[in-house]
Tab-separated table of C-alpha atoms in Angstrom:
chain	number	residue	atom	x	y	z
A	1185	MET	CA	66.437	184.592	204.788
A	1186	THR	CA	64.598	186.250	207.632
A	1187	GLN	CA	63.917	189.846	208.373
A	1188	LEU	CA	66.339	192.069	206.497
A	1189	THR	CA	65.831	195.216	208.527
A	1190	GLN	CA	66.350	195.492	212.214
A	1191	ASP	CA	67.050	198.438	214.506
A	1192	ASN	CA	69.983	197.811	216.794
A	1193	SER	CA	72.040	200.704	218.054
A	1194	THR	CA	75.276	198.924	218.992
A	1195	GLY	CA	77.776	196.480	217.584
A	1196	PHE	CA	77.742	194.743	214.239
A	1197	SER	CA	73.931	194.630	214.195
A	1198	GLY	CA	73.853	198.387	214.647
A	1199	ILE	CA	76.155	198.899	211.673
A	1200	LEU	CA	73.998	196.627	209.527
A	1201	GLY	CA	70.857	198.362	210.776
A	1202	LYS	CA	72.092	201.664	209.383
A	1203	ILE	CA	72.017	200.161	205.889
A	1204	CYS	CA	68.662	198.412	206.410
A	1205	LEU	CA	70.080	194.947	207.073
A	1206	SER	CA	70.176	192.517	209.991
A	1207	PRO	CA	72.586	189.632	210.671
A	1208	MET	CA	69.946	187.142	209.499
A	1209	GLY	CA	69.271	189.216	206.407
A	1210	LEU	CA	72.976	189.323	205.595
A	1211	ALA	CA	73.151	185.546	206.065
A	1212	GLY	CA	70.213	185.143	203.698
A	1213	LEU	CA	71.911	187.250	201.043
A	1214	ALA	CA	75.070	185.171	201.466
A	1215	ILE	CA	73.006	182.028	200.856
A	1216	LEU	CA	71.549	183.555	197.688
A	1217	PHE	CA	75.077	184.422	196.558
A	1218	LEU	CA	76.395	180.892	197.126
A	1219	LEU	CA	73.312	178.938	196.058
A	1220	PRO	CA	74.104	178.640	192.313
A	1221	LEU	CA	77.509	177.186	193.185
A	1222	VAL	CA	76.007	174.253	195.096
A	1223	PRO	CA	74.325	171.171	193.530
A	1224	PRO	CA	71.568	170.868	192.427
A	1225	PHE	CA	71.194	174.652	192.125
A	1226	ASN	CA	74.260	174.897	189.883
A	1227	GLN	CA	72.313	173.351	187.000
A	1228	ASP	CA	71.466	175.883	184.296
A	1229	TYR	CA	67.693	175.531	184.565
A	1230	MET	CA	67.917	176.032	188.332
A	1231	ILE	CA	69.978	179.187	187.846
A	1232	ARG	CA	67.300	180.448	185.435
A	1233	TRP	CA	64.704	179.856	188.157
A	1234	LEU	CA	66.866	181.809	190.587
A	1235	ILE	CA	67.072	184.650	188.063
A	1236	SER	CA	63.279	184.651	187.725
A	1237	GLY	CA	62.994	184.755	191.507
A	1238	ALA	CA	65.383	187.703	191.774
A	1239	ILE	CA	63.543	189.618	189.019
A	1240	VAL	CA	60.197	189.206	190.768
A	1241	ALA	CA	61.751	189.912	194.179
A	1242	ALA	CA	63.247	193.207	192.995
A	1243	ALA	CA	59.981	194.183	191.304
A	1244	ALA	CA	58.011	193.305	194.457
A	1245	VAL	CA	60.258	195.569	196.553
A	1246	ALA	CA	59.712	198.520	194.210
A	1247	PHE	CA	55.978	197.769	193.915
A	1248	ASP	CA	55.574	197.608	197.705
A	1249	PHE	CA	57.280	200.986	197.986
A	1250	SER	CA	54.086	202.560	196.580
A	1251	ALA	CA	51.400	199.994	197.373
A	1252	GLY	CA	52.568	199.317	200.908
A	1253	TYR	CA	53.362	202.823	202.072
A	1254	LEU	CA	51.090	205.094	200.025
A	1255	GLY	CA	48.288	202.575	199.660
A	1256	ILE	CA	48.174	203.068	195.867
A	1257	VAL	CA	48.185	199.791	193.944
A	1258	ASN	CA	49.785	200.488	190.561
A	1259	PHE	CA	47.950	198.013	188.325
A	1260	GLY	CA	49.929	199.274	185.364
A	1261	TYR	CA	53.230	198.389	187.007
A	1262	ALA	CA	54.186	195.858	184.350
A	1263	ALA	CA	53.853	198.624	181.759
A	1264	PHE	CA	56.564	200.639	183.516
A	1265	ILE	CA	58.756	197.531	183.535
A	1266	GLY	CA	58.045	197.062	179.831
A	1267	LEU	CA	58.695	200.729	179.049
A	1268	GLY	CA	62.142	200.486	180.611
A	1269	ALA	CA	62.814	197.258	178.718
A	1270	TYR	CA	61.778	198.645	175.316
A	1271	THR	CA	63.616	201.939	175.856
A	1272	SER	CA	66.848	200.183	176.765
A	1273	ALA	CA	66.585	197.727	173.873
A	1274	ILE	CA	65.761	200.390	171.265
A	1275	ILE	CA	68.609	202.693	172.331
A	1276	SER	CA	71.043	199.780	172.441
A	1277	ASN	CA	69.952	198.515	169.013
A	1278	LYS	CA	69.777	201.886	167.248
A	1279	ILE	CA	72.821	203.631	168.707
A	1280	GLY	CA	74.952	200.694	169.763
A	1281	ILE	CA	75.399	201.761	173.383
A	1282	SER	CA	76.190	199.085	175.961
A	1283	PRO	CA	73.134	197.598	177.704
A	1284	PHE	CA	74.859	198.330	181.022
A	1285	ILE	CA	74.246	202.017	180.244
A	1286	THR	CA	70.937	201.824	178.385
A	1287	ILE	CA	69.137	200.097	181.260
A	1288	PHE	CA	69.557	203.333	183.219
A	1289	ALA	CA	68.135	205.280	180.280
A	1290	GLY	CA	65.129	202.959	180.387
A	1291	ALA	CA	64.851	203.526	184.132
A	1292	LEU	CA	64.844	207.306	183.633
A	1293	VAL	CA	62.118	207.127	180.977
A	1294	SER	CA	59.963	204.983	183.268
A	1295	ALA	CA	60.639	207.435	186.099
A	1296	GLY	CA	59.558	210.307	183.838
A	1297	LEU	CA	56.243	208.598	183.185
A	1298	GLY	CA	56.042	207.948	186.914
A	1299	VAL	CA	56.273	211.700	187.550
A	1300	LEU	CA	53.386	212.381	185.169
A	1301	THR	CA	51.350	209.526	186.621
A	1302	GLY	CA	51.951	210.748	190.151
A	1303	ILE	CA	50.873	214.300	189.296
A	1304	VAL	CA	47.742	213.301	187.375
A	1305	SER	CA	46.648	210.743	189.966
A	1306	LEU	CA	46.857	213.240	192.837
A	1307	ARG	CA	43.158	214.003	192.604
A	1308	LEU	CA	42.280	210.306	192.508
A	1309	ARG	CA	41.983	207.921	195.421
A	1310	GLY	CA	41.154	204.295	196.014
A	1311	MET	CA	39.675	202.442	193.070
A	1312	PHE	CA	39.878	205.487	190.797
A	1313	ALA	CA	43.658	205.726	191.237
A	1314	ILE	CA	43.984	201.976	190.633
A	1315	CYS	CA	41.921	202.178	187.435
A	1316	PHE	CA	43.961	205.131	186.198
A	1317	THR	CA	47.250	203.236	186.527
A	1318	TRP	CA	45.624	200.221	184.870
A	1319	PHE	CA	44.533	202.350	181.897
A	1320	ILE	CA	48.096	203.617	181.509
A	1321	GLY	CA	49.286	200.030	181.300
A	1322	ILE	CA	46.693	199.170	178.660
A	1323	ALA	CA	47.599	202.282	176.649
A	1324	LEU	CA	51.320	201.482	176.693
A	1325	MET	CA	50.728	197.891	175.645
A	1326	GLY	CA	48.561	199.160	172.774
A	1327	LEU	CA	51.319	201.525	171.674
A	1328	CYS	CA	53.850	198.698	171.645
A	1329	LEU	CA	51.520	196.730	169.386
A	1330	LYS	CA	50.770	199.611	167.013
A	1331	LEU	CA	54.271	201.082	166.725
A	1332	ASP	CA	55.561	197.933	165.057
A	1333	TRP	CA	58.049	199.966	162.973
A	1334	LEU	CA	59.819	200.689	166.251
A	1335	THR	CA	58.929	197.793	168.549
A	1336	ARG	CA	58.240	195.089	165.917
A	1337	GLY	CA	54.908	194.533	167.668
A	1338	PRO	CA	53.944	190.890	168.253
A	1339	LEU	CA	56.948	189.684	166.221
A	1340	GLY	CA	59.201	190.666	169.096
A	1341	LEU	CA	62.101	193.081	169.477
A	1342	GLN	CA	65.538	191.474	169.620
A	1343	CYS	CA	67.841	192.618	172.442
A	1344	ASP	CA	71.590	192.293	172.834
A	1345	GLY	CA	72.782	190.422	175.895
A	1346	PHE	CA	74.946	191.785	178.685
A	1347	PHE	CA	77.546	189.041	178.427
A	1348	GLU	CA	79.151	186.845	175.795
A	1349	GLY	CA	78.417	183.125	175.903
A	1350	ASN	CA	75.416	181.118	177.054
A	1351	SER	CA	76.085	180.891	180.788
A	1352	SER	CA	73.257	182.155	182.994
A	1353	LEU	CA	75.465	182.607	186.063
A	1354	PRO	CA	76.688	186.172	185.280
A	1355	TYR	CA	73.083	187.243	184.729
A	1356	TYR	CA	72.115	185.851	188.115
A	1357	TYR	CA	74.746	187.878	189.945
A	1358	LEU	CA	73.802	190.987	187.973
A	1359	ILE	CA	70.098	190.772	188.857
A	1360	LEU	CA	71.039	189.887	192.451
A	1361	ALA	CA	73.051	193.132	192.585
A	1362	ILE	CA	70.095	195.054	191.106
A	1363	MET	CA	67.755	193.484	193.663
A	1364	ILE	CA	70.032	194.441	196.577
A	1365	PHE	CA	70.547	197.944	195.167
A	1366	THR	CA	66.772	198.405	194.836
A	1367	TYR	CA	66.153	197.243	198.385
A	1368	LEU	CA	68.909	199.350	199.963
A	1369	VAL	CA	67.969	202.600	198.196
A	1370	LEU	CA	64.254	202.290	198.892
A	1371	GLY	CA	64.877	200.954	202.399
A	1372	LEU	CA	67.043	203.949	203.282
A	1373	MET	CA	64.327	206.266	201.977
A	1374	ILE	CA	61.728	204.532	204.155
A	1375	ARG	CA	63.957	204.955	207.216
A	1376	SER	CA	64.328	208.685	206.498
A	1377	ASP	CA	61.853	211.557	206.831
A	1378	TYR	CA	60.463	210.515	203.456
A	1379	GLY	CA	59.296	207.259	204.974
A	1380	LEU	CA	57.485	209.060	207.778
A	1381	ALA	CA	55.710	211.231	205.208
A	1382	PHE	CA	54.786	208.218	203.052
A	1383	ARG	CA	53.266	206.412	206.031
A	1384	ALA	CA	51.356	209.494	207.125
A	1385	ILE	CA	49.872	209.998	203.649
A	1386	GLY	CA	49.032	206.315	203.283
A	1387	GLN	CA	47.253	206.141	206.633
A	1388	ASN	CA	45.333	209.423	206.518
A	1389	MET	CA	46.012	212.069	203.890
A	1390	GLU	CA	43.900	214.763	205.581
A	1391	ALA	CA	45.681	214.270	208.890
A	1392	ALA	CA	49.035	214.331	207.093
A	1393	MET	CA	48.164	217.646	205.441
A	1394	THR	CA	47.202	219.214	208.755
A	1395	SER	CA	50.579	218.067	210.108
A	1396	GLY	CA	52.376	219.978	207.362
A	1397	VAL	CA	53.090	217.062	205.005
A	1398	HIS	CA	52.746	218.034	201.329
A	1399	PRO	CA	50.976	215.083	199.608
A	1400	THR	CA	51.771	216.256	196.069
A	1401	LYS	CA	55.504	216.339	196.662
A	1402	TYR	CA	55.777	213.015	198.456
A	1403	ARG	CA	53.398	211.059	196.224
A	1404	VAL	CA	55.299	212.158	193.128
A	1405	ILE	CA	58.658	211.290	194.728
A	1406	ASN	CA	57.359	207.877	195.779
A	1407	PHE	CA	55.855	207.063	192.392
A	1408	THR	CA	58.949	208.274	190.566
A	1409	MET	CA	61.324	206.094	192.584
A	1410	SER	CA	59.075	203.054	192.267
A	1411	CYS	CA	58.858	203.490	188.493
A	1412	PHE	CA	62.592	204.158	188.156
A	1413	PHE	CA	63.388	200.746	189.572
A	1414	ALA	CA	60.612	199.168	187.513
A	1415	GLY	CA	62.362	200.495	184.407
A	1416	LEU	CA	65.758	199.302	185.624
A	1417	ILE	CA	64.415	195.803	186.252
A	1418	GLY	CA	62.688	195.878	182.873
A	1419	GLY	CA	65.957	196.765	181.159
A	1420	PHE	CA	67.603	193.722	182.702
A	1421	TYR	CA	64.618	191.564	181.721
A	1422	GLY	CA	64.881	192.502	178.051
A	1423	HIS	CA	68.627	192.020	177.710
A	1424	TYR	CA	68.502	188.766	179.668
A	1425	TYR	CA	65.728	187.084	177.683
A	1426	GLY	CA	66.892	188.563	174.386
A	1427	ILE	CA	63.451	189.363	172.986
A	1428	LEU	CA	60.562	191.622	173.972
A	1429	THR	CA	56.881	191.336	173.099
A	1430	PRO	CA	53.963	193.537	174.229
A	1431	GLU	CA	52.769	190.733	176.538
A	1432	LEU	CA	55.428	191.899	179.004
A	1433	LEU	CA	53.237	194.953	179.669
A	1434	HIS	CA	50.110	192.876	180.327
A	1435	THR	CA	48.263	193.157	183.645
A	1436	GLN	CA	49.033	189.472	184.283
A	1437	LYS	CA	52.667	190.419	184.931
A	1438	THR	CA	51.531	193.047	187.436
A	1439	VAL	CA	49.442	190.420	189.224
A	1440	GLU	CA	52.500	188.176	189.598
A	1441	VAL	CA	54.426	190.991	191.287
A	1442	LEU	CA	51.412	192.024	193.389
A	1443	VAL	CA	50.928	188.487	194.717
A	1444	ILE	CA	54.580	188.222	195.768
A	1445	ALA	CA	54.477	191.650	197.435
A	1446	TYR	CA	51.310	190.765	199.366
A	1447	ILE	CA	52.538	187.303	200.372
A	1448	GLY	CA	55.745	188.930	201.574
A	1449	GLY	CA	53.794	191.508	203.551
A	1450	ARG	CA	52.769	195.025	202.651
A	1451	SER	CA	54.975	197.905	203.800
A	1452	SER	CA	57.878	195.596	204.629
A	1453	LEU	CA	59.979	195.754	201.412
A	1454	TRP	CA	62.073	192.739	202.480
A	1455	GLY	CA	59.050	190.434	202.657
A	1456	GLY	CA	58.835	190.258	198.873
A	1457	ILE	CA	62.429	189.022	198.694
A	1458	VAL	CA	61.762	186.283	201.237
A	1459	ALA	CA	58.585	185.168	199.452
A	1460	ALA	CA	59.751	185.406	195.840
A	1461	PHE	CA	62.295	182.593	195.566
A	1462	PRO	CA	60.314	179.708	197.132
A	1463	PHE	CA	57.151	180.875	195.374
A	1464	ILE	CA	58.793	181.029	191.943
A	1465	PHE	CA	60.385	177.607	192.448
A	1466	ALA	CA	57.011	176.161	193.469
A	1467	MET	CA	55.316	177.728	190.433
A	1468	GLU	CA	57.980	176.394	188.063
A	1469	LEU	CA	57.595	172.894	189.480
A	1470	LEU	CA	53.814	173.093	189.129
A	1471	ARG	CA	54.101	174.466	185.607
A	1472	SER	CA	56.310	171.573	184.541
A	1473	SER	CA	54.040	169.037	186.271
A	1474	LEU	CA	50.750	170.509	185.018
A	1475	SER	CA	51.806	171.631	181.560
A	1476	ASP	CA	48.500	170.371	180.125
A	1477	LEU	CA	46.573	172.934	182.227
A	1478	PRO	CA	47.380	176.372	180.743
A	1479	GLY	CA	46.587	179.307	182.984
A	1480	ILE	CA	46.768	177.253	186.183
A	1481	ASN	CA	49.333	179.725	187.531
A	1482	LEU	CA	46.761	182.541	187.487
A	1483	ILE	CA	44.336	180.433	189.511
A	1484	ILE	CA	47.069	179.672	192.035
A	1485	TYR	CA	48.003	183.366	192.222
A	1486	GLY	CA	44.384	184.216	192.990
A	1487	VAL	CA	44.020	181.521	195.647
A	1488	PHE	CA	47.238	182.581	197.378
A	1489	LEU	CA	46.288	186.251	197.295
A	1490	ILE	CA	42.812	185.669	198.738
A	1491	ALA	CA	44.147	183.332	201.427
A	1492	ILE	CA	46.827	185.810	202.514
A	1493	MET	CA	44.485	188.809	202.555
A	1494	VAL	CA	41.811	186.945	204.543
A	1495	TYR	CA	43.813	184.804	206.968
A	1496	TYR	CA	47.230	186.463	207.262
A	1497	PRO	CA	47.140	190.033	205.890
A	1498	GLY	CA	50.577	190.786	207.309
A	1499	GLY	CA	52.157	188.106	205.118
A	1500	VAL	CA	55.576	186.562	205.654
A	1501	ALA	CA	56.860	189.760	207.261
A	1502	GLN	CA	54.216	189.595	209.986
A	1503	PHE	CA	55.044	185.941	210.629
A	1504	PHE	CA	58.699	186.761	211.277
A	1505	LYS	CA	57.788	189.820	213.352
A	1506	ASN	CA	55.508	187.676	215.529
A	1507	LEU	CA	58.236	185.039	215.827
A	1508	THR	CA	60.797	187.655	216.873
A	1509	ALA	CA	58.383	189.192	219.395
A	1510	ARG	CA	57.655	185.752	220.863
A	1511	LYS	CA	61.376	185.052	221.282
A	1512	GLN	CA	61.907	188.437	222.914
A	1513	ARG	CA	59.044	187.813	225.354
A	1514	SER	CA	60.464	184.384	226.156
A	1515	THR	CA	63.945	185.823	226.737
A	1516	SER	CA	62.526	188.630	228.866
A	1517	SER	CA	60.487	186.161	230.910
A	1518	THR	CA	63.513	183.931	231.495
A	1519	ALA	CA	65.615	186.910	232.564
A	1520	GLN	CA	62.889	188.090	234.933
A	1521	LYS	CA	62.640	184.663	236.536
A	1522	ALA	CA	66.412	184.579	236.976
A	1523	LYS	CA	66.358	187.998	238.669
A	1524	THR	CA	63.522	186.888	240.942
A	1525	ALA	CA	65.433	183.745	241.901
A	1526	GLU	CA	68.567	185.782	242.665
A	1527	ALA	CA	66.546	188.221	244.762
A	1528	GLY	CA	65.046	185.302	246.688
A	1529	VAL	CA	68.484	183.943	247.456
């Protein structure tokens, strides 16, 4: 799947562009839709890998919405995912409401915490804002451990599944729908006046304020939307895996999402989707091959992150943008030569 978003004003591409898609992006989504129906990807363990890829891809899109456009890295992001997961599971278990409904309740609770986080962090910038979000994550993980009468602590909280039976295929299509929904909603916001305000604040807050942009309003909106989708993804996570432990809220989970978002390319949204699936497949293969080396995945995450930030800070998104620009220059050059030849004749 290549670049998902593309601005074209006419034809089919123009229609797709209005909903933040391109023909190549649509083709990529079609491949993701058909992939679990084709050997060897139709094997159950492969479908589980695809589900893991879609979970991380959706989370990377929502994470990049804040980190890429506002420049605020939410190191407590996994805690918002976990909060949505625990909220959905507890409501479903205690009241007996369908998980299809409770995941939205979890998303709203995470969004509510996102509002508070956005307001409190307004006076903080750079490393101080990062540390604040990290402390929130640590605090939430501690609460999940201590409130064992509600969360069952390290013993794990059981969650009802979305579907009957043991097939993973319905779960794949559900998380694929959540991933697409996350991308389209946030992508449309970025293409609106909100996106212009987010970019202005992320690049230079003082200049944005002098231009009439209200940082408080837009930072809170951005954080709230990012956390809403974190909670929604977390709700799926809990009801898919069937059990929740406080480790879900650990910073390590945030690092996994951060690495995918940065490899995909900051402030691209779609880059995380492109990067997530091959990266998750590679990590699963390495994990099965190097099972006697626990923690090797964290080392690999670190190496990838450093390499991308030093040698290719634009990530996968920049690679495709450069490729597209090169093709356009080549096409333009060919057309110019043809015009020159015609003029000569």
